[in-house]
Short mmCIF file of C-alpha atoms and ligand atoms in Angstrom, two decimals:
data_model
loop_
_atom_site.label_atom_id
_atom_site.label_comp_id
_atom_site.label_asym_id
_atom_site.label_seq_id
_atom_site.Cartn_x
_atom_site.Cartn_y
_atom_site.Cartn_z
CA UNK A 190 0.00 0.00 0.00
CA UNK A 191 2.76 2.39 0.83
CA UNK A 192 4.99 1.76 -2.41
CA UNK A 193 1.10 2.75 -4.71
CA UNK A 194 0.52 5.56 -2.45
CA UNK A 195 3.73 6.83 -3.36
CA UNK A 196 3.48 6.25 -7.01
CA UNK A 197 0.32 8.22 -6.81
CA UNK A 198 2.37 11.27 -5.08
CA UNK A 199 4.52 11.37 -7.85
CA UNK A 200 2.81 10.67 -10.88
CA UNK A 201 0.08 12.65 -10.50
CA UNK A 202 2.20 16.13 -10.75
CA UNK A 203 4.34 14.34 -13.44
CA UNK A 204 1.24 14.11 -15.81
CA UNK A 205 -0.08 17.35 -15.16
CA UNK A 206 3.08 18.94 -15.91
CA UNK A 207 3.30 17.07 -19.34
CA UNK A 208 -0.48 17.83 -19.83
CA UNK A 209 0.78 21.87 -19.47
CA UNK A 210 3.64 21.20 -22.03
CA UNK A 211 1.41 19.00 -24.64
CA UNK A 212 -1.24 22.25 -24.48
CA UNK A 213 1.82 24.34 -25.20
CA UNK A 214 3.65 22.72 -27.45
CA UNK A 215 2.08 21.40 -31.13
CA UNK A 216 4.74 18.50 -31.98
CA UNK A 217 2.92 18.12 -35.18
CA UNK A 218 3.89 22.17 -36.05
CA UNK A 219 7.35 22.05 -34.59
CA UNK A 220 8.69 18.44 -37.13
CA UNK A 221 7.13 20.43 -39.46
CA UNK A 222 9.17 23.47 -39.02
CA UNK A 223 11.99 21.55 -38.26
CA UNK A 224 11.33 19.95 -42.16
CA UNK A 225 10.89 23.25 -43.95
CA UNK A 226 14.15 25.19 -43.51
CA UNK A 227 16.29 22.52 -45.27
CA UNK A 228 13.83 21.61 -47.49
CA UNK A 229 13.76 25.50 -49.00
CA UNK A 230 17.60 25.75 -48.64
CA UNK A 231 18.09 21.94 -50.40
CA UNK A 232 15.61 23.17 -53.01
CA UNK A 233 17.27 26.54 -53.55
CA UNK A 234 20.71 24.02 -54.02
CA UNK A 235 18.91 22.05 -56.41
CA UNK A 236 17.75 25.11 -58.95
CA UNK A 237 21.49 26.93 -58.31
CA UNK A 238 22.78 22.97 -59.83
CA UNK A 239 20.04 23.35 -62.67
CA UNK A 240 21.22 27.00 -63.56
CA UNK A 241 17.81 28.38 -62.63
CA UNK A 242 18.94 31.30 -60.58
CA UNK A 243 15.29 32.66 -60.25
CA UNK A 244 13.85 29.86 -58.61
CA UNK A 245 17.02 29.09 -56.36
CA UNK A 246 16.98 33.00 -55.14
CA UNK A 247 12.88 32.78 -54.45
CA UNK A 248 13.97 29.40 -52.54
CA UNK A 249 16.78 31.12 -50.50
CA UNK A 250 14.46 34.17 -49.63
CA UNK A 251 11.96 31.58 -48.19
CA UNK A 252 14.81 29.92 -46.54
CA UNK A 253 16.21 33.40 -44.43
CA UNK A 254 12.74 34.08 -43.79
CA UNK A 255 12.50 31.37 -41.99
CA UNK A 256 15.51 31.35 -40.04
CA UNK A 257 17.14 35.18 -40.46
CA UNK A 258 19.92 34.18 -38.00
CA UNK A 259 21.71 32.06 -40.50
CA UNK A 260 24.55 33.68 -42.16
CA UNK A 261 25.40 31.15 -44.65
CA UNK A 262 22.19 31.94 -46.74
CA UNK A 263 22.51 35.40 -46.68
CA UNK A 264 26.06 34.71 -47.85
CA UNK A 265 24.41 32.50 -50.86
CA UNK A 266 21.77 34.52 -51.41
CA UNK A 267 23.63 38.18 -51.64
CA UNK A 268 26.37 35.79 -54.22
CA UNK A 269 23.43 35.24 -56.66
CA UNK A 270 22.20 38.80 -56.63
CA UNK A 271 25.60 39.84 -57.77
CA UNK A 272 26.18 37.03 -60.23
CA UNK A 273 22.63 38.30 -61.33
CA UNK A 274 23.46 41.59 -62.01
CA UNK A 275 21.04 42.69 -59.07
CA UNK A 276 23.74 44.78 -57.34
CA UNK A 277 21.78 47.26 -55.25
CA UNK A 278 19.89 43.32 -53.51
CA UNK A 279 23.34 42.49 -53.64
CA UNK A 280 24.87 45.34 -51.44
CA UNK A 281 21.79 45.06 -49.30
CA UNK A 282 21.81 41.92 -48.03
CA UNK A 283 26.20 42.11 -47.43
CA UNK A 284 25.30 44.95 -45.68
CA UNK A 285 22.31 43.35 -43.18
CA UNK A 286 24.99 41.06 -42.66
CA UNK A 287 27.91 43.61 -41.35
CA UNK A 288 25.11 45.32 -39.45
CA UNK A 289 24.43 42.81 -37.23
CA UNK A 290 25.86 42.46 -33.80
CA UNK A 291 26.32 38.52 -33.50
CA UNK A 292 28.46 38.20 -36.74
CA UNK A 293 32.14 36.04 -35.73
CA UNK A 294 34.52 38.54 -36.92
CA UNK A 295 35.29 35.88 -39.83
CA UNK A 296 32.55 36.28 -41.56
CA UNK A 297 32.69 40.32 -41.02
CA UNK A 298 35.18 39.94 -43.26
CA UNK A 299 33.86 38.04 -45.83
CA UNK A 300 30.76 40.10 -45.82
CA UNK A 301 32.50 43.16 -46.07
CA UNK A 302 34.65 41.21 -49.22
CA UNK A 303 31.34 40.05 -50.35
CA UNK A 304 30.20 43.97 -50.39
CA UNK A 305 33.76 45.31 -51.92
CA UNK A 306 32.91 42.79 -54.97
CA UNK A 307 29.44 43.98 -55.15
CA UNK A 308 30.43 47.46 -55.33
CA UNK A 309 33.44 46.25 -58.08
CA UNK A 310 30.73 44.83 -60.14
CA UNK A 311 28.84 47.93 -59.59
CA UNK A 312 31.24 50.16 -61.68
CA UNK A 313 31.57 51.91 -57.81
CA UNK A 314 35.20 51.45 -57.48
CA UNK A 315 35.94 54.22 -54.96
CA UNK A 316 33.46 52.18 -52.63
CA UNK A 317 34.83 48.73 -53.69
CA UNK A 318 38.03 50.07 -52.73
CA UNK A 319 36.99 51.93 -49.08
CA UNK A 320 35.53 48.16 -48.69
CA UNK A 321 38.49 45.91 -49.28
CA UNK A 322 41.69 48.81 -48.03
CA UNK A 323 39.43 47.62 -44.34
CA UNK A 324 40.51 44.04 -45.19
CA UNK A 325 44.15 44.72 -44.86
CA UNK A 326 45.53 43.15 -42.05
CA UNK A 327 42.62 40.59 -41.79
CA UNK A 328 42.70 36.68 -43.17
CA UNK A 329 41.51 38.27 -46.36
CA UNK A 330 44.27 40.23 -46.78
CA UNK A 331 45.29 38.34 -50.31
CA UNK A 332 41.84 38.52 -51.76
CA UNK A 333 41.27 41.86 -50.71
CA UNK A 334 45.10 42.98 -52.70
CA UNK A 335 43.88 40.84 -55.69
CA UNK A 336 40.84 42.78 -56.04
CA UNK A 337 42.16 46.02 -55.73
CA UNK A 338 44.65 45.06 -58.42
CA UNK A 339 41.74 44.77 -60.57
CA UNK A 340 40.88 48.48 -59.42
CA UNK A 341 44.00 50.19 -60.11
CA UNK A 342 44.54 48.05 -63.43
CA UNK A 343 40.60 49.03 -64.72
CA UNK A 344 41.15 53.14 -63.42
CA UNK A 345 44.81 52.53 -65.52
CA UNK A 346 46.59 53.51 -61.86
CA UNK A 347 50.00 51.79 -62.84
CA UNK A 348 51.88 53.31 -60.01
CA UNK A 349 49.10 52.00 -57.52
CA UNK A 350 48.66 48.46 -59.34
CA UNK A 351 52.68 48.06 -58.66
CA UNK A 352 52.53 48.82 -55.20
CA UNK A 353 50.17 46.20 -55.01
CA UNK A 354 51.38 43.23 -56.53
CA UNK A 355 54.49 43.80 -54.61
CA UNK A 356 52.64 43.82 -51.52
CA UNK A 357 51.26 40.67 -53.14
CA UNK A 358 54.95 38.74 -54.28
CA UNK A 359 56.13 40.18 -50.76
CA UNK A 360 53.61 38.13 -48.48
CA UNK A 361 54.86 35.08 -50.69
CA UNK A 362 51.93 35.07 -53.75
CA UNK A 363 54.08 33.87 -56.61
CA UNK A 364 54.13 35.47 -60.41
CA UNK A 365 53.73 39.15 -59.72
CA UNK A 366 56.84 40.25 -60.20
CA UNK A 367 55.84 40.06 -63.93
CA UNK A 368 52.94 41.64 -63.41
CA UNK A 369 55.03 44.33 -61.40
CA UNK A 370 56.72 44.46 -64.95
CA UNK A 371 54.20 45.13 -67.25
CA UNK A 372 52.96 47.99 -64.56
CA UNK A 373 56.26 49.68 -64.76
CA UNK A 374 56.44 49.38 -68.72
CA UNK A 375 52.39 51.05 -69.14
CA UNK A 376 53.86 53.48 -67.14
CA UNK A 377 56.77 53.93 -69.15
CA UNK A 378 54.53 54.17 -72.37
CA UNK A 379 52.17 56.90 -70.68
CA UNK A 380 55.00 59.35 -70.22
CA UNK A 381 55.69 62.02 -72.88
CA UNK A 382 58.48 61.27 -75.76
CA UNK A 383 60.82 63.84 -74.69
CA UNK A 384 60.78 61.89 -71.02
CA UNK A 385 63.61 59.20 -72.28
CA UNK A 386 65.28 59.16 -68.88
CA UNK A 387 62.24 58.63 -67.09
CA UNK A 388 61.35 56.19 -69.05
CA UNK A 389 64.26 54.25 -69.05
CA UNK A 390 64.43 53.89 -65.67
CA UNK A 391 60.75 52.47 -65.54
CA UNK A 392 62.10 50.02 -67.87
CA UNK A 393 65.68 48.91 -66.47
CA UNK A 394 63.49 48.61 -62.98
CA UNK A 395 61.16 46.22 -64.93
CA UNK A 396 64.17 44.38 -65.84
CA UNK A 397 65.24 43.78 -62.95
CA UNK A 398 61.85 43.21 -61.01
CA UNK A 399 61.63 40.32 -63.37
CA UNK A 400 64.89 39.35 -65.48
CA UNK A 401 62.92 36.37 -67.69
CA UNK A 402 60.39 38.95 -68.69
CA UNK A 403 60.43 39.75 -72.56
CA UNK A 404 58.48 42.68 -72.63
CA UNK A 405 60.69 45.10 -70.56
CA UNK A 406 63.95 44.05 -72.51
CA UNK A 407 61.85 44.33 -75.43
CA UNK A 408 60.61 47.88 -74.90
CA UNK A 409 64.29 49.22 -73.64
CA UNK A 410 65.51 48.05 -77.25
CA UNK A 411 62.40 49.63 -78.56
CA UNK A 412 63.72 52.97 -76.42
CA UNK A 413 67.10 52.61 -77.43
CA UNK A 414 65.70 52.84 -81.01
CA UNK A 415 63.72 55.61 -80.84
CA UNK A 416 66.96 57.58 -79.35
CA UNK A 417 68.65 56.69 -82.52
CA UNK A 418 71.11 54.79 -80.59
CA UNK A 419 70.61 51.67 -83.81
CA UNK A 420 73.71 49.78 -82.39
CA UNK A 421 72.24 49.20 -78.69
CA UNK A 422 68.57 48.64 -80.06
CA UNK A 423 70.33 45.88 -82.23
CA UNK A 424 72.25 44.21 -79.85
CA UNK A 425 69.18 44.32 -76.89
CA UNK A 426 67.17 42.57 -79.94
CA UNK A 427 69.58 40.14 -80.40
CA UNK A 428 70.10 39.19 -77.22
CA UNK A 429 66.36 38.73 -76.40
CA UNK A 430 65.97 36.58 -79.56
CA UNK A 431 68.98 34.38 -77.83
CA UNK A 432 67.57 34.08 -74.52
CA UNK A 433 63.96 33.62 -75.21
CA UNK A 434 63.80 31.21 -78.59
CA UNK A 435 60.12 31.29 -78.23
CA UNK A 436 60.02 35.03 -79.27
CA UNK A 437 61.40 35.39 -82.25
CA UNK A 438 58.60 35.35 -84.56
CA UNK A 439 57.94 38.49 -82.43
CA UNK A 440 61.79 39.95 -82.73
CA UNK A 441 62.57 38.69 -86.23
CA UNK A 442 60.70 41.70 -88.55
CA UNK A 443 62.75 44.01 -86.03
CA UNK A 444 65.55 42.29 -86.31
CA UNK A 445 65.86 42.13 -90.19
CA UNK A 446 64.83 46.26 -90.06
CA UNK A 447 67.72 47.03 -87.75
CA UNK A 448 70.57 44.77 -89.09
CA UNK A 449 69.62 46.22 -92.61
CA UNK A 450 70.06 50.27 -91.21
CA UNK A 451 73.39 48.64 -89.98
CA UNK A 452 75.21 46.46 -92.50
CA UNK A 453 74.91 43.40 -89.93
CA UNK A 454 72.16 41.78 -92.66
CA UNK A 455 74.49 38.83 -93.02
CA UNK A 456 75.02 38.25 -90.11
CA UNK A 457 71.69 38.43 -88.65
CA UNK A 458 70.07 36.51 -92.29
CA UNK A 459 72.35 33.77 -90.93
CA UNK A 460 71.26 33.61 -87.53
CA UNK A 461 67.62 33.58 -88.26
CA UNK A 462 68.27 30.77 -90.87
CA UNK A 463 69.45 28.56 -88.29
CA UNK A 464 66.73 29.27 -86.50
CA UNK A 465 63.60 28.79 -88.75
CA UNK A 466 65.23 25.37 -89.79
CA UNK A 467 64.93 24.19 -86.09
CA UNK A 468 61.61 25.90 -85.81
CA UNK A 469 59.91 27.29 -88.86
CA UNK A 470 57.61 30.43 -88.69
CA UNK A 471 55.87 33.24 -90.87
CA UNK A 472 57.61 36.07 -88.98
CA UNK A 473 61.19 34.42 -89.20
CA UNK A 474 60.28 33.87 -93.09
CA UNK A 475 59.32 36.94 -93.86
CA UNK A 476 61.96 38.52 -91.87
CA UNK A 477 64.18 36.33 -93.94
CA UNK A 478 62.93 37.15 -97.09
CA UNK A 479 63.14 40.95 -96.91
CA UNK A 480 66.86 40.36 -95.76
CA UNK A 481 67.34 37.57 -98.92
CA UNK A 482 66.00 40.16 -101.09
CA UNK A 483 68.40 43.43 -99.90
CA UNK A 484 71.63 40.92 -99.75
CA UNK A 485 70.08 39.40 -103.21
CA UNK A 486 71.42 35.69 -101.40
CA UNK A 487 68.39 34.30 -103.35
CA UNK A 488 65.01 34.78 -104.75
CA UNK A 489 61.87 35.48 -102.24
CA UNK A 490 60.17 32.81 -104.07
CA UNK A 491 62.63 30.29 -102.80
CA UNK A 492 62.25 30.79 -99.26
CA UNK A 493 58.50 30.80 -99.11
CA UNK A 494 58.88 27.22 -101.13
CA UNK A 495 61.49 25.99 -98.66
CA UNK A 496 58.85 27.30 -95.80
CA UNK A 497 55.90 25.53 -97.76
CA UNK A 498 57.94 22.26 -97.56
CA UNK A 499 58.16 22.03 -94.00
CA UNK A 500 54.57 23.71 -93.35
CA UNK A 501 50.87 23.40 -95.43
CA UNK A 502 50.78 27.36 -94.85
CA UNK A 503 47.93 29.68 -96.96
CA UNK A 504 50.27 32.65 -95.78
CA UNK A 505 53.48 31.65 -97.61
CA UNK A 506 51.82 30.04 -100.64
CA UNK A 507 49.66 33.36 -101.01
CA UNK A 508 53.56 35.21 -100.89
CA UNK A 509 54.33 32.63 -103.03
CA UNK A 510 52.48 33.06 -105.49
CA UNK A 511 52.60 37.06 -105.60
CA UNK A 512 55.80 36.66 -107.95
CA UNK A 513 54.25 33.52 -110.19
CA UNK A 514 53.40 34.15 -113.72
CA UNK A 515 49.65 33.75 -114.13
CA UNK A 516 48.52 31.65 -117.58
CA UNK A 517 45.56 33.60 -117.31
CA UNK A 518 47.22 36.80 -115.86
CA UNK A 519 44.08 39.22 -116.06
CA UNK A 520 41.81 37.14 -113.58
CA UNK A 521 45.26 37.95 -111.29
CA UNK A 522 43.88 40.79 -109.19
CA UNK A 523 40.30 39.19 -108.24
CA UNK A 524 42.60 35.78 -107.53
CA UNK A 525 44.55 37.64 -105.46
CA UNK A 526 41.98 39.87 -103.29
CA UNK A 527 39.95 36.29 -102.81
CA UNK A 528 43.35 34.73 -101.22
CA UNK A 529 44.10 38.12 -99.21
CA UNK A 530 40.52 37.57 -97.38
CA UNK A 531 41.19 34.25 -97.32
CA UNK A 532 44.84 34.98 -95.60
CA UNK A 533 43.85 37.81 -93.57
CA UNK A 534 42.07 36.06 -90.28
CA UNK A 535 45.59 33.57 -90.43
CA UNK A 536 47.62 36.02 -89.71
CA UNK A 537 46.27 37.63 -86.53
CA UNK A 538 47.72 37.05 -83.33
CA UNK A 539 44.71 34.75 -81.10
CA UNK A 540 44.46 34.98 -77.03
CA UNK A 541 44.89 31.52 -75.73
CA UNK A 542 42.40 32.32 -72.44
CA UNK A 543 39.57 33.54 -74.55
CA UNK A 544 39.83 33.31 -77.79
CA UNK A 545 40.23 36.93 -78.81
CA UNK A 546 41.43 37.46 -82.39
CA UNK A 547 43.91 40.84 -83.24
CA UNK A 548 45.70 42.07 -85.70
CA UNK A 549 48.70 42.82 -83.01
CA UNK A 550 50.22 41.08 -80.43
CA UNK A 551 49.23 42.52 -76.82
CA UNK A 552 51.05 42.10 -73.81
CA UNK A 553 47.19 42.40 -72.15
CA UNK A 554 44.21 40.85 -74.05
CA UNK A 555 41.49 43.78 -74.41
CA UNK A 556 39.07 40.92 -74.58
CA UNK A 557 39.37 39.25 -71.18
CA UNK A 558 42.62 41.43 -69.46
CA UNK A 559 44.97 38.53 -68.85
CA UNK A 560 48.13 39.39 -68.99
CA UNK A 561 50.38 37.13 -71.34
CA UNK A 562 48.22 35.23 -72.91
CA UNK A 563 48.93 36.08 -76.61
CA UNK A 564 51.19 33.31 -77.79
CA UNK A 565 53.88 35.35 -80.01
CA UNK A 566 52.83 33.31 -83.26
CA UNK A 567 50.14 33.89 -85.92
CA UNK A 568 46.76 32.28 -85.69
CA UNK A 569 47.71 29.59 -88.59
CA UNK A 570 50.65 28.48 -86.78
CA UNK A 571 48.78 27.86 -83.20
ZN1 ZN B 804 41.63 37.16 -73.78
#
């Protein structure tokens, strides 16, 4: 009787108490809520896999409705906006995030990144940049200096893009010191003509911020030339064309100029002929041919045949065929324009990281802005 009674005392406020918390609580409502968060953010996942960025964003605004404590979807939601092209949703959802008090300092920092690339994106640089100088110092420090390079290079700051991607080699990031190189040589090129000092100085620090970069040597011979100092200009060519094989095609019409104003045609014919045996190209054939044709060593014709032998090329049989007799020599000109249009596209210079075609070579592609990624040969011989 004693061991019920006492059963009784304690069950009996036991089942009230979980009669109170059944009233309160609806278990049916809370697996239900428990359900719906993941099941908006799993469906927003699902539509950002299908590339249907409309119906992922509507599914990530459900999901931060739901739960607005959770950074990560504002994180994925304010990403989409930008990659949208909605940049004003963009900027205000990064900046709800930096406004609120219970943010970890980490992601601060990649919200206020998130904002400086919203801003970037924008066209807003002077805010982009306000944004990402406050990420100095911070574990963004590297992405924060990679986007302001993109600042100072799109505002054509070459000083300021230099400063940076020294910062950048400094802390250990590898391959800016050629960037650092092509910085120093657009600043060279902005200065006036009469400013040869100046601008040889730019270009002998490019040189020796990065001593296997061709473009610096390049533009010093380029400077020598313009001085009138032939000899120097030469010689830098030369040397270039020796160190870097690869270049040539670029060097050799310079080359074949210079040695000709100098009386070292022979001298330089005979280098580039050992050359273009080991490795053939239009540049180094042409450059060849003009020097054939002032040391009269042997007809133009021949060379482009000896170049057709080792390469199917439209370009030399097109020269080729510029000094063959015609049987039917009147239909000559419409022949010829039909081949030049033919010819034309072959002979541009191609960017290997977007496919951008011109009819120069460009240290930076004015398609996509990468840096270097013009291979120095023609379009026919890629
Ligand atoms: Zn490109």
């Amino acid at each position: 009787m004693e061991l019920d009674l006492s059963w009784a005392l304690v069950g009996l406020p036991l089942a009230f108490v979980l009669g109170w918390l059944a009233s309160r609580l609806d278990l049916r409502q809370l697996r239900i809520e428990n359900r719906t968060q993941p099941k908006a953010y799993f469906q927003g996942l699902n539509h950002l896999l299908n590339e249907q960025q409309d119906q992922a964003i509507d599914a990530f605004i459900e999901a931060v409705q739901q739960d607005p404590d959770t950074s990560e979807l504002h994180f994925a939601l304010g990403n989409l906006f930008r990659r949208r092209g909605e940049f004003e949703r963009a900027v205000r959802v990064h900046e709800h995030l930096l406004a609120r008090a219970d943010l970890s300092p980490g992601d601060r920092h990649r919200a206020r990144h998130a904002l400086a690339l919203d801003f970037l994106k924008a066209g807003l640089l002077d805010r982009a940049e306000e944004n990402l100088r406050l990420l100095v110092d911070t574990p963004l420090q590297s992405q924060a200096r990679l986007a302001l390079l993109n600042i100072h290079e799109r505002s054509r700051d070459w000083a300021a893009a230099g400063e940076v991607a020294h910062q950048l080699s400094q802390s250990g990031e590898a391959g800016f010191e050629v960037r650092r190189s092509h910085y120093l040589c657009e600043q060279a090129a902005t200065l006036p003509p009469e400013a040869h000092a100046q601008r040889m100085a730019l270009l002998n620090q490019a040189c020796e911020v990065a001593p296997q970069a061709v473009r610096p040597r390049l533009a010093l011979a380029d400077e020598y030339q313009a001085q009138g100092d032939q000899a120097s200009a030469l010689q830098h060519r030369l040397s270039l064309a020796q160190a870097m094989p690869r270049f040539v095609p670029l060097l050799a019409p310079g080359l074949a100029q210079l040695a000709l104003a100098q009386d070292r045609a022979k001298e330089v014919h005979d280098w580039l002929l050992e050359h273009a045996q080991a490795s053939p190209s239009l540049d180094v054939m042409e450059a060849l041919a003009t020097l054939d044709q002032a040391l009269g060593l042997a007809d133009v014709q021949s060379r482009y045949a000896q170049h057709l032998q080792k390469e199917p090329s439209l370009v030399a049989a097109r020269a080729w065929l510029a000094s063959e007799p015609f049987t039917h020599e009147s239909e000559r000109p419409a022949i010829e324009r039909a081949l030049d249009r033919a010819v034309q596209p072959l002979r541009r210079y191609r960017c290997a990281a977007c496919g951008f075609e011109a009819q120069r070579h460009f240290w930076q592609c004015p398609g996509c802005q990468a840096w270097d990624s013009y291979p120095p040969r023609r379009v026919e011989e890629l």
